[in-house]
mmCIF file of C-alpha atoms and ligand atoms in Angstrom:
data_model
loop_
_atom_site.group_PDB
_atom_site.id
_atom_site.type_symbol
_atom_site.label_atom_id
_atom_site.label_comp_id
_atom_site.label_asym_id
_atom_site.label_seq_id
_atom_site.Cartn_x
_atom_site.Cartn_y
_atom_site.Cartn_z
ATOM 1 C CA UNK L 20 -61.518 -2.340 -11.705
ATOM 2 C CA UNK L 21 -60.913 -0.590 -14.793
ATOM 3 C CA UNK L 22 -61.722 2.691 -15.111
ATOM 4 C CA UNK L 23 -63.886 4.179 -17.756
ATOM 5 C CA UNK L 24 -62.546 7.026 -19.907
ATOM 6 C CA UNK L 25 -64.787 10.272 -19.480
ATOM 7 C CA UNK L 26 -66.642 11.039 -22.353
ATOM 8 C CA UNK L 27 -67.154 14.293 -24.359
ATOM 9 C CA UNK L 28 -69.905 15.461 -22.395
ATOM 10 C CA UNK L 29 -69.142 14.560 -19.244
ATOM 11 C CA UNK L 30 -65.574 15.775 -19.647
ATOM 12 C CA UNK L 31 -67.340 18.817 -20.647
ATOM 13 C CA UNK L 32 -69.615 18.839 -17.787
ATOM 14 C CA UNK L 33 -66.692 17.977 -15.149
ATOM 15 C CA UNK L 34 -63.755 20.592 -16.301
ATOM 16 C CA UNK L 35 -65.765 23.267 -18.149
ATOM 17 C CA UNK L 36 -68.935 24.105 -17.319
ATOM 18 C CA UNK L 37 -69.509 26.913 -14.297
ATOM 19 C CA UNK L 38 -72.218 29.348 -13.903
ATOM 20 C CA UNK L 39 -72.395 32.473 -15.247
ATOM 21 C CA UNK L 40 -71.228 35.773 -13.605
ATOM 22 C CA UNK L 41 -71.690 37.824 -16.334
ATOM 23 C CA UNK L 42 -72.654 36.060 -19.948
ATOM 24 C CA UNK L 43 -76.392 35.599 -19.695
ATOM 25 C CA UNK L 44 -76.564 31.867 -21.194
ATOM 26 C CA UNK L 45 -73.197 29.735 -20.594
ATOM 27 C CA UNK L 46 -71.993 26.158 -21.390
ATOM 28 C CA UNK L 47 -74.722 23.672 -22.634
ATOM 29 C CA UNK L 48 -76.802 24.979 -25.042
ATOM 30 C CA UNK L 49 -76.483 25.634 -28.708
ATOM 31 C CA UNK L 50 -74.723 29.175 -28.613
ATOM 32 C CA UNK L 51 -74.125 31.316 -25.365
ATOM 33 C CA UNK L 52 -75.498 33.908 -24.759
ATOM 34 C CA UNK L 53 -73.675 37.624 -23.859
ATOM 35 C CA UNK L 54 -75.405 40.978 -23.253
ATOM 36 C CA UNK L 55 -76.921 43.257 -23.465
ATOM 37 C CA UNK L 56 -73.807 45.606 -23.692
ATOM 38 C CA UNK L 57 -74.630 48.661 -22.040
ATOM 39 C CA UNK L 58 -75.761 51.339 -24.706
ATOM 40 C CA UNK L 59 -72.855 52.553 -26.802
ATOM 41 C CA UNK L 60 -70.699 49.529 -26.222
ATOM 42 C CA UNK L 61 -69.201 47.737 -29.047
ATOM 43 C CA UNK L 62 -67.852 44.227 -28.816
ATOM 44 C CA UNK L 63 -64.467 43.259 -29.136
ATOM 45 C CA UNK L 64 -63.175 39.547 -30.535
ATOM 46 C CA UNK L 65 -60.040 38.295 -31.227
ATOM 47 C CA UNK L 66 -59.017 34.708 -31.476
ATOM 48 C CA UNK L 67 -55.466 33.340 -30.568
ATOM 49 C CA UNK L 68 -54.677 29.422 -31.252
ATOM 50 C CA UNK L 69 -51.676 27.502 -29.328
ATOM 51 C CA UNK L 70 -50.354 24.215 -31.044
ATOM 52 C CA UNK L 71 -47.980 21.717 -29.231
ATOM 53 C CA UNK L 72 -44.070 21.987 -30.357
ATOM 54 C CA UNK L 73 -45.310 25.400 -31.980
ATOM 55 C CA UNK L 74 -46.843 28.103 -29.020
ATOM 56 C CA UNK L 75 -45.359 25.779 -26.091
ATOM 57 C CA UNK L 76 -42.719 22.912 -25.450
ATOM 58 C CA UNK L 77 -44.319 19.752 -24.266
ATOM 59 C CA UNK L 78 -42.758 20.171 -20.879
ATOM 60 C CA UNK L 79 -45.058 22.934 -20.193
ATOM 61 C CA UNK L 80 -47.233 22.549 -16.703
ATOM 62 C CA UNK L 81 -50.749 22.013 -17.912
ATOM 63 C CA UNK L 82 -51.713 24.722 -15.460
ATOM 64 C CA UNK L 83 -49.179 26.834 -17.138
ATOM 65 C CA UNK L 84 -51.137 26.395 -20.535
ATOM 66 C CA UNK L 85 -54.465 26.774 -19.427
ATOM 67 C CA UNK L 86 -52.928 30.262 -18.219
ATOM 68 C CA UNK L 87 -51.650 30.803 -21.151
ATOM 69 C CA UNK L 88 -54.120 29.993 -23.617
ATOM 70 C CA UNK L 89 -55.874 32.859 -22.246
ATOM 71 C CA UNK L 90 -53.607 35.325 -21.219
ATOM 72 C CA UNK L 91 -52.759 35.277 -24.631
ATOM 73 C CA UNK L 92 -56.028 36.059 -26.263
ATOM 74 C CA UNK L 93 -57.148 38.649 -23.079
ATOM 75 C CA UNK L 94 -53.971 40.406 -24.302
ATOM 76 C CA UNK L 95 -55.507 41.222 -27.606
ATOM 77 C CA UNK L 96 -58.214 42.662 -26.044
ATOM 78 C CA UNK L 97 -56.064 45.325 -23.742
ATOM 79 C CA UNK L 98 -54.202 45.947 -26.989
ATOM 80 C CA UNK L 99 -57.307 47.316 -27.941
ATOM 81 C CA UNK L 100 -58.247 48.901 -24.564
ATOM 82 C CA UNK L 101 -61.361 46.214 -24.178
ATOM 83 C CA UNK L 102 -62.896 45.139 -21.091
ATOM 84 C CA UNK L 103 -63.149 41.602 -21.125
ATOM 85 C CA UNK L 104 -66.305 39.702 -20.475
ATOM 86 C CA UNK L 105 -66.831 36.210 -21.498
ATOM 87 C CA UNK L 106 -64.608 33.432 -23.422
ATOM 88 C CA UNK L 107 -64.526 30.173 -25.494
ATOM 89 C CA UNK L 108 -62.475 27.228 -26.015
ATOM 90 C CA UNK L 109 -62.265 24.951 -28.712
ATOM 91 C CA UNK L 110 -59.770 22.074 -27.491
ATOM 92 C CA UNK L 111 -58.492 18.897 -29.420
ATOM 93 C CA UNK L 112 -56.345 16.732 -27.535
ATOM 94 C CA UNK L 113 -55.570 12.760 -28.651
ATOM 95 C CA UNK L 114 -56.414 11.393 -25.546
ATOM 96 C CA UNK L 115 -58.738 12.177 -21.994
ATOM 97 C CA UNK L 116 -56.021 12.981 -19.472
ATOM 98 C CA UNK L 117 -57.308 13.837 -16.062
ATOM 99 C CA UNK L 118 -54.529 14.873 -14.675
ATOM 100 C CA UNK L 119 -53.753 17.252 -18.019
ATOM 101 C CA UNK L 120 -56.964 18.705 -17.938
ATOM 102 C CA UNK L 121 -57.410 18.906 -14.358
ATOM 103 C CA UNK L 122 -54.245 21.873 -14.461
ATOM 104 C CA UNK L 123 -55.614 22.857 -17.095
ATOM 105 C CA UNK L 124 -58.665 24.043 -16.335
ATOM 106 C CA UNK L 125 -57.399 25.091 -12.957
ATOM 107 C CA UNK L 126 -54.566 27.406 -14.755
ATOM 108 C CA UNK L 127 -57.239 28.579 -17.073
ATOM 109 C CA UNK L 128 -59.844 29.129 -14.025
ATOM 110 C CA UNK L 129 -57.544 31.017 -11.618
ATOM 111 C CA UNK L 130 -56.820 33.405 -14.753
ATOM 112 C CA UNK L 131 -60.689 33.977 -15.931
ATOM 113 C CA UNK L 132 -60.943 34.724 -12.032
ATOM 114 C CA UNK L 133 -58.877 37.349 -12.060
ATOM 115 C CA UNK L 134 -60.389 39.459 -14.244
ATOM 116 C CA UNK L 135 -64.403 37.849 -13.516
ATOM 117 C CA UNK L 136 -64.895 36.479 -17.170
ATOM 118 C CA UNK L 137 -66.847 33.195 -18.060
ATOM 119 C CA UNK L 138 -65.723 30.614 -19.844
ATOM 120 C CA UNK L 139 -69.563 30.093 -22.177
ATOM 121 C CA UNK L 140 -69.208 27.093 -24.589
ATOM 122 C CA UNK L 141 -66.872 25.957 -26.872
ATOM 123 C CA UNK L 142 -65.780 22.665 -28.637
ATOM 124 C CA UNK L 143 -63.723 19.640 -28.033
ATOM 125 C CA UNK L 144 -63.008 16.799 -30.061
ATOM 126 C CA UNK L 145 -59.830 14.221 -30.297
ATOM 127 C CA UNK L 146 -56.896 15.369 -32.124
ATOM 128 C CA UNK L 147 -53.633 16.446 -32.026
ATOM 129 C CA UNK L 148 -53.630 18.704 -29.332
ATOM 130 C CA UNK L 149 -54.558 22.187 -30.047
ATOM 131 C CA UNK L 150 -56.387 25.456 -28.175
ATOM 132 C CA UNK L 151 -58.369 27.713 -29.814
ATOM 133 C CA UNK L 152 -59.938 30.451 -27.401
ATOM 134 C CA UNK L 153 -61.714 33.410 -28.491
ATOM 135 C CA UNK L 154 -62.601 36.238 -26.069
ATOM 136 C CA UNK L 155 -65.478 38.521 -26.303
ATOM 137 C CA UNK L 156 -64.814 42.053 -24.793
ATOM 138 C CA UNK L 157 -66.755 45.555 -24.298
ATOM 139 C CA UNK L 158 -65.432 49.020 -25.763
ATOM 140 C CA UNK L 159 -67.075 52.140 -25.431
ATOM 141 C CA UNK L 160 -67.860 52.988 -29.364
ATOM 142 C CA UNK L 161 -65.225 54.570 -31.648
ATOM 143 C CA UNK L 162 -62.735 54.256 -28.273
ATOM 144 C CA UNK L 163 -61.012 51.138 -29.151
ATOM 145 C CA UNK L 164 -57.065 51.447 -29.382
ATOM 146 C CA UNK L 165 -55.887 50.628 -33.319
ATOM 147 C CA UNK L 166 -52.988 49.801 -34.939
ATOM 148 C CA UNK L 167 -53.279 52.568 -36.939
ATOM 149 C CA UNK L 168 -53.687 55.482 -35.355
ATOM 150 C CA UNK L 169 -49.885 56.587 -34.645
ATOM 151 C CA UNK L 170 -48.861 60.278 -35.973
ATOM 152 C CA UNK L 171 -45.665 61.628 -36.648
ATOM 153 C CA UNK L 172 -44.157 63.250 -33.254
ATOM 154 C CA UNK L 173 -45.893 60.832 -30.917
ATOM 155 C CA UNK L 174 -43.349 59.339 -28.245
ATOM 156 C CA UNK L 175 -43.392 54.993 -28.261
ATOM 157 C CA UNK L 176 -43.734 53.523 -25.193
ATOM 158 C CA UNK L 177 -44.023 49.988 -23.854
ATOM 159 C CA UNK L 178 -45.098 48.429 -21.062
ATOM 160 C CA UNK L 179 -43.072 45.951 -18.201
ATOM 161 C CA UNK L 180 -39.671 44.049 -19.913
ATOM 162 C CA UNK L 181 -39.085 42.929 -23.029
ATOM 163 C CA UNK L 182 -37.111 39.716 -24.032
ATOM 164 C CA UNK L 183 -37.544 37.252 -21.320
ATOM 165 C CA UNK L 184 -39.490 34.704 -23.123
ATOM 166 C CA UNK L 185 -36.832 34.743 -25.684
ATOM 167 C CA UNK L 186 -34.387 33.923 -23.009
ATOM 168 C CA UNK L 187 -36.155 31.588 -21.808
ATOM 169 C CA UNK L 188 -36.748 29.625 -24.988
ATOM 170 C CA UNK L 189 -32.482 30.065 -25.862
ATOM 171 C CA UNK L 190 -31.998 28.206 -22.363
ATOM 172 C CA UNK L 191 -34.424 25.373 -23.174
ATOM 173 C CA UNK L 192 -32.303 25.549 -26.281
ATOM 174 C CA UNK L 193 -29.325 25.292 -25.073
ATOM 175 C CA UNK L 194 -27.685 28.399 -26.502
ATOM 176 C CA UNK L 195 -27.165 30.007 -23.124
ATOM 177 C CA UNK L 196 -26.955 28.694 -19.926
ATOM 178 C CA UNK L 197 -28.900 30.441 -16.490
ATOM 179 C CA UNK L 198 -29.620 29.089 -13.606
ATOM 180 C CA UNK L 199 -32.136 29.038 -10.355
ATOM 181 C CA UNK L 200 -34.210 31.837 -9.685
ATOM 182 C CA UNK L 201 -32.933 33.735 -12.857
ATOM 183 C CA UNK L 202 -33.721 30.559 -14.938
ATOM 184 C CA UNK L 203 -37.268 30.296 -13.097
ATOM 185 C CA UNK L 204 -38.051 33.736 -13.573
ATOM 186 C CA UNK L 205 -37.907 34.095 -16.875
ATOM 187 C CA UNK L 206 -39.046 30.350 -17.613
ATOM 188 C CA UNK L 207 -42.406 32.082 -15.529
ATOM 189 C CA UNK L 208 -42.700 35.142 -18.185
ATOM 190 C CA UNK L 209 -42.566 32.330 -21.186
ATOM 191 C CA UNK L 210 -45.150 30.309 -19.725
ATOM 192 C CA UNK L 211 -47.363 32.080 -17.469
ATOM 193 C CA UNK L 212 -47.893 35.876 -19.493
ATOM 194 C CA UNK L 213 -49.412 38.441 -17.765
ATOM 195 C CA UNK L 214 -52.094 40.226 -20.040
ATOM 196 C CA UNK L 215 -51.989 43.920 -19.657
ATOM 197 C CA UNK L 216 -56.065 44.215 -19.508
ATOM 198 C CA UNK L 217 -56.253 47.244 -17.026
ATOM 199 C CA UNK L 218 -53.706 49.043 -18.884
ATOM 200 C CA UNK L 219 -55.369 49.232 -21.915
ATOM 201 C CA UNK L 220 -58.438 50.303 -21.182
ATOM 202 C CA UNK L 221 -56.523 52.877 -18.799
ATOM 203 C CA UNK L 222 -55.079 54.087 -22.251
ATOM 204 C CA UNK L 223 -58.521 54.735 -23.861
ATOM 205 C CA UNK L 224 -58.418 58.427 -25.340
ATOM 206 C CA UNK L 225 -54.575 58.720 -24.438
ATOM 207 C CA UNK L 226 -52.707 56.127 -26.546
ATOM 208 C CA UNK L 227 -53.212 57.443 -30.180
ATOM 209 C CA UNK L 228 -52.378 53.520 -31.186
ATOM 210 C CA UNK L 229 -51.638 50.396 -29.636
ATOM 211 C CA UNK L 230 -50.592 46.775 -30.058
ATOM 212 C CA UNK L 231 -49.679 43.648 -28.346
ATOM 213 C CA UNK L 232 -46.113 42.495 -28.531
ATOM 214 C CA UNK L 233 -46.437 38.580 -29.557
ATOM 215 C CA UNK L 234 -44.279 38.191 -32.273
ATOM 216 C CA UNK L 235 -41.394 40.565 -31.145
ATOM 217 C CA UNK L 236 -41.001 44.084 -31.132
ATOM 218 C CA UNK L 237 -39.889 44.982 -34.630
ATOM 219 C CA UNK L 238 -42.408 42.769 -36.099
ATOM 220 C CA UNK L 239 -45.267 44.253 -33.823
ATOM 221 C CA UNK L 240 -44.316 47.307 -34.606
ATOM 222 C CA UNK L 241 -43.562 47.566 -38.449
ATOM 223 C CA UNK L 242 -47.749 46.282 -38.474
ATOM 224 C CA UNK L 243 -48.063 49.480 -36.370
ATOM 225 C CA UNK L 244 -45.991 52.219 -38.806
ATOM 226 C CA UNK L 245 -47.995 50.004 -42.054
ATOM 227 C CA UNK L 246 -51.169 50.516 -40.399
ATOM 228 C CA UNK L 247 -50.722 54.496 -39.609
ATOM 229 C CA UNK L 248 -48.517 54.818 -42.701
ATOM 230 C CA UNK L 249 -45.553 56.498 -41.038
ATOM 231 C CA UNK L 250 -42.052 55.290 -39.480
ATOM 232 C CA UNK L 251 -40.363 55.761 -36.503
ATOM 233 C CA UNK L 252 -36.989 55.639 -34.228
ATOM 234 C CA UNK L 253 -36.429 53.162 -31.316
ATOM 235 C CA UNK L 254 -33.510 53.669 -29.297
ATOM 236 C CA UNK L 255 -32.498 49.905 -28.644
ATOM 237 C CA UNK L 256 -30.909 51.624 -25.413
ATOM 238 C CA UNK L 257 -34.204 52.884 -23.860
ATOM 239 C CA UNK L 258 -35.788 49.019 -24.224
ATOM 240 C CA UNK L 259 -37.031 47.827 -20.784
ATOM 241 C CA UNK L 260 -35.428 44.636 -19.705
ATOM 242 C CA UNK L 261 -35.361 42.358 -16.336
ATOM 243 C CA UNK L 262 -32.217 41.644 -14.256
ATOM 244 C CA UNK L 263 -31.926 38.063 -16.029
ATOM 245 C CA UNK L 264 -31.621 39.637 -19.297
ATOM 246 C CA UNK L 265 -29.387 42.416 -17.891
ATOM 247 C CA UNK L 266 -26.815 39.669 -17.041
ATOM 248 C CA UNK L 267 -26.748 38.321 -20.620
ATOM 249 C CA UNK L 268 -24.410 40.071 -23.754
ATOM 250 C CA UNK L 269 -25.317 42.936 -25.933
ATOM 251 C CA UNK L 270 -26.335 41.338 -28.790
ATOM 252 C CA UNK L 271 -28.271 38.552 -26.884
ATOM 253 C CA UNK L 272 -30.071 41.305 -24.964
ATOM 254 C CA UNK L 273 -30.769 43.539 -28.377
ATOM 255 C CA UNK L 274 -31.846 39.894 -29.824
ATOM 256 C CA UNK L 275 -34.474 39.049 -27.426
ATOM 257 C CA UNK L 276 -35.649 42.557 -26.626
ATOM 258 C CA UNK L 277 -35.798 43.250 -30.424
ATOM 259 C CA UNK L 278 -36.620 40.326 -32.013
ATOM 260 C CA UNK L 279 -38.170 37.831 -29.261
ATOM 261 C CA UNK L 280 -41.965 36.789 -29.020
ATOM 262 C CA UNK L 281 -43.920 35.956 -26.555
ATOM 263 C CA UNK L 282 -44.148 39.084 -24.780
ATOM 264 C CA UNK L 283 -47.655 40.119 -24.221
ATOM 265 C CA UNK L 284 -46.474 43.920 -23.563
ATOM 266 C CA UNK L 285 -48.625 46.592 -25.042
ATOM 267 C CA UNK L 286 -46.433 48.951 -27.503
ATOM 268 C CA UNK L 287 -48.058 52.003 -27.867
ATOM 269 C CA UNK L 288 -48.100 55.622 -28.881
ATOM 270 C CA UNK L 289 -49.132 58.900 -27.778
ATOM 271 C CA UNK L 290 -48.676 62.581 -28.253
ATOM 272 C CA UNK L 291 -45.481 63.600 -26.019
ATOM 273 C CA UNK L 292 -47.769 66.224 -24.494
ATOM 274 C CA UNK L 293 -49.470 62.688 -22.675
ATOM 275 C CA UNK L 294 -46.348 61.790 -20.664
ATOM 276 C CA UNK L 295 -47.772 62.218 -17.588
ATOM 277 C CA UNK L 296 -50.900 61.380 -17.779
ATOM 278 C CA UNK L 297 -49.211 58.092 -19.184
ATOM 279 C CA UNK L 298 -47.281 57.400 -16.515
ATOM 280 C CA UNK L 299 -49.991 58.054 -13.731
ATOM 281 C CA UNK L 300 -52.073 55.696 -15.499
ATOM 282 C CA UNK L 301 -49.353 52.925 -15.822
ATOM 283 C CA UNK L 302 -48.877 53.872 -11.764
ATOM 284 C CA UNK L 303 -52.115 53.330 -11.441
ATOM 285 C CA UNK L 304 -52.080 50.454 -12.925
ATOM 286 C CA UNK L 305 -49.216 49.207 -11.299
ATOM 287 C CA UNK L 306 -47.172 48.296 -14.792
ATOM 288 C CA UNK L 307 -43.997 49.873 -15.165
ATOM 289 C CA UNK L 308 -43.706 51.616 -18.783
ATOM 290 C CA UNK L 309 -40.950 52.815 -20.621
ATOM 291 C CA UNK L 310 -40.198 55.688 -23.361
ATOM 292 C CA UNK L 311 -38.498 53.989 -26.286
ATOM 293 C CA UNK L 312 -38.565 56.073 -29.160
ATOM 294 C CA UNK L 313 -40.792 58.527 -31.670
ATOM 295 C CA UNK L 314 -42.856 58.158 -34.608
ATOM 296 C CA UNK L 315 -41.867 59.944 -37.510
ATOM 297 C CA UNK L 316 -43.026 60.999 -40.874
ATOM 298 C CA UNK L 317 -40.284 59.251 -42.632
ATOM 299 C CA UNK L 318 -41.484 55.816 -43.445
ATOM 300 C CA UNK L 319 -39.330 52.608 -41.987
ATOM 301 C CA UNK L 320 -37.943 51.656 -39.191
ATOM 302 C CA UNK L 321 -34.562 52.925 -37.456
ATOM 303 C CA UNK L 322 -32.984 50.951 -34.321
ATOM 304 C CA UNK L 323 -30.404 53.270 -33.123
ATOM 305 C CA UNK L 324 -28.576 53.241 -29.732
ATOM 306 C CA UNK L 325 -28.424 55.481 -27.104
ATOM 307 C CA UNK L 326 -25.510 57.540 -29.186
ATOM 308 C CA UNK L 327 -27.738 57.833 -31.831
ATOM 309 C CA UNK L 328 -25.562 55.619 -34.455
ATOM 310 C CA UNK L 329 -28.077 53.049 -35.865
ATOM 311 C CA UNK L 330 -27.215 49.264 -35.427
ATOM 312 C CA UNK L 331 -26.052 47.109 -38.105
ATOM 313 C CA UNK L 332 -28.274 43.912 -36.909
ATOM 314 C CA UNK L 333 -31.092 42.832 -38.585
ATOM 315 C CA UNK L 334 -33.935 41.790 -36.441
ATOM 316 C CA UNK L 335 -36.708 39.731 -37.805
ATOM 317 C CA UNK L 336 -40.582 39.056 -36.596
ATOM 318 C CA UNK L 337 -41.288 35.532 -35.966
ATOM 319 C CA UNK L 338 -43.388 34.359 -38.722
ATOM 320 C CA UNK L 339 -45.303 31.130 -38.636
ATOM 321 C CA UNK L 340 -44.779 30.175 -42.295
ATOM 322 C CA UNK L 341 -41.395 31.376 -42.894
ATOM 323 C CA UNK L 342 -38.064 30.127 -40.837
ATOM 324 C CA UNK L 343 -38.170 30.350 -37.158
ATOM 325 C CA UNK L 344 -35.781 32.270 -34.946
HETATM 326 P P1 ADP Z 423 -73.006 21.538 -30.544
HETATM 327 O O1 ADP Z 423 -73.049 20.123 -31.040
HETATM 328 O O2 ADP Z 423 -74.362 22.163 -30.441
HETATM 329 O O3 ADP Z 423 -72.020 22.385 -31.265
HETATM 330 P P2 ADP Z 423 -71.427 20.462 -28.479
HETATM 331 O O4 ADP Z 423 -72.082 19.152 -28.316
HETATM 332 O O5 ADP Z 423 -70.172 20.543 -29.277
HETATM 333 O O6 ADP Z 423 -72.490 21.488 -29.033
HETATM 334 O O7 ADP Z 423 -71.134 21.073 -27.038
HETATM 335 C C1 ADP Z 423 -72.103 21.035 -26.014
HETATM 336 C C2 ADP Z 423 -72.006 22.274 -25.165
HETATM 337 O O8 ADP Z 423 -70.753 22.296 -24.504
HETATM 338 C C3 ADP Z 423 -72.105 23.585 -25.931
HETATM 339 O O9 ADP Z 423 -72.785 24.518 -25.120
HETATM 340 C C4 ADP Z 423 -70.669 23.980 -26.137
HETATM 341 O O10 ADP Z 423 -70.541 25.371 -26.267
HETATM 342 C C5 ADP Z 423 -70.048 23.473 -24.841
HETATM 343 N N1 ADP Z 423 -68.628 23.093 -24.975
HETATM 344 C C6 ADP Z 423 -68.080 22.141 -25.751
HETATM 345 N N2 ADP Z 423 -66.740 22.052 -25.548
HETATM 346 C C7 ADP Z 423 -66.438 22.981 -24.614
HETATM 347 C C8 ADP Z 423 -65.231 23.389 -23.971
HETATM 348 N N3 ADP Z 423 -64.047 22.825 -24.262
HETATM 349 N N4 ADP Z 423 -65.311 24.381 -23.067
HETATM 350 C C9 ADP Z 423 -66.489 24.957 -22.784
HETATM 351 N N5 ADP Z 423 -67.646 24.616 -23.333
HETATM 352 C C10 ADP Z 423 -67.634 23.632 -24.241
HETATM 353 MG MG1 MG Z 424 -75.727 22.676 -31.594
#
């Protein structure tokens, strides 16, 4: 017996429709509905798309990329020390694959889970495949962590280790070779981000500015020093990095922690008087964090090492529309 391809709605009724925890209207009507806030609350949005061959290799899990997809939009919203409530997802894909959106969903699920958000509508339609989710998130008024509130004298700090998913991509690549555990370690940090949601909003009122590391470190943080109109000092040294990436040269290391995407740490600032209070919150948290330079008055930036002499290398954000690393 041949079986019949799902259609739109049922596919939509089958992988992505669940009641409501939180939202007040979800998937199946015209619009969702979220809210009321509590009084005071503003709401946070941010959008992040993933495109096949661009935000993931093909050989992804599916339940990898349902992770994914969201981790890397929930991520925006700890940048900016949101709590998250509800989410949607606009997916194109050529074909109905079961098993594909089976993971999927699952991935996606397990992640939404963990943090009690609802997925509440969305769109899909055939087409090269494509995910477009955009969270919705509550932040107490005038709290929200920005880009641009960094001031000359604040320490920089980031959160977990930088540069795996920059490894990881250079061994799918084939410029460097690691293997087992290593390999699926950092292979795990490419694929399956973990979104530093109670982190942010534990920065609320400490961090003087904030940002998400997605397009690599120098990158994310020259929009940072633009934004607050200042510069700043990173000792390439002081940069957090795994035991995978310990094992790999200098200049690979400086490369991926500098220069690599796909991190999903929070880079942040705050007043050096906040150190502690900073680090009992990351304890609290349970994120490691790591002190890895000042802002200055001085605009631009300046990578030094942990003598002080300022490297030669020039490390470029990964830019969609100009040549990729
Ligand atoms: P409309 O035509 O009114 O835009 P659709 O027919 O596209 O609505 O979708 C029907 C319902 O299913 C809506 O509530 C929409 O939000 C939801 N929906 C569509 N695609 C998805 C998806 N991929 N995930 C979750 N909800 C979805
Ligand atoms: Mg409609």
């Amino acid at each position: 017996m041949a079986t019949m391809t799902l259609g739109e709605f049922d596919l939509i009724a089958r992988y992505f429709t669940r009641t409501p925890r939180r939202a007040a209207l979800g998937v199946g009507d015209d619009c969702a509905l979220i809210g009321p806030l509590p009084a005071g609350q503003q709401l946070a949005v941010s959008s992040d798309m993933l495109v096949e061959g661009r935000h993931f290799l093909s050989t992804v899990a599916p339940d990898r990329l349902g992770h994914k997809a969201l981790a890397v939009n929930l991520s925006d919203l700890a940048a900016c020390g949101a709590e998250p409530i509800a989410f949607t997802l606009a997916l194109a894909m050529p074909r109905v694959e079961e098993a594909f959106l089976d993971g999927f969903a699952r991935g996606l699920f397990a992640l939404a889970d963990e943090h009690g958000i609802d997925l509440v509508g969305g769109d899909t339609t055939a087409g090269p495949l494509n995910i477009c989710i955009t969270v919705f998130g509550a932040v107490p008024g005038g709290q929200a962590l920005l880009r641009s509130g960094a001031r000359a004298g604040d320490a920089l700090w980031v959160s977990g280790a930088l540069g795996d998913a920059r490894l990881a991509l250079e061994v799918f690549r084939g410029t460097v070779a690691l293997a087992g555990g290593a390999f699926d370690s950092v292979r795990r940090r490419m694929e399956c981000p973990t979104p530093r949601v109670a982190l942010g909003q534990a920065l609320r009122g400490l961090a003087t500015s904030a940002i998400d590391l997605s397009d690599g470190l120098v990158g994310d943080l020259g929009h940072v020093l633009a934004r607050s109109g200042v510069g700043a000092t990173v000792n390439a040294d002081a940069l957090p990095m795994s035991a995978a990436l310990a094992s790999m040269p200098r200049a690979l290391q400086y490369e991926c922690m500098l220069a690599g995407g796909d991190d999903y740490e929070l880079l942040f600032s705050a007043p050096p008087t906040a150190a502690r209070e900073v680090m009992a919150a990351a304890e609290k948290c349970g994120v490691a964090v790591a002190r890895i330079g000042r802002v200055e008055a001085t605009p631009g930036l300046r990578i030094v090492d942990d003598a002080g002499a300022l490297l030669a290398q020039r490390f470029t954000a990964f830019d969609h529309f100009r040549a990729a690393p």
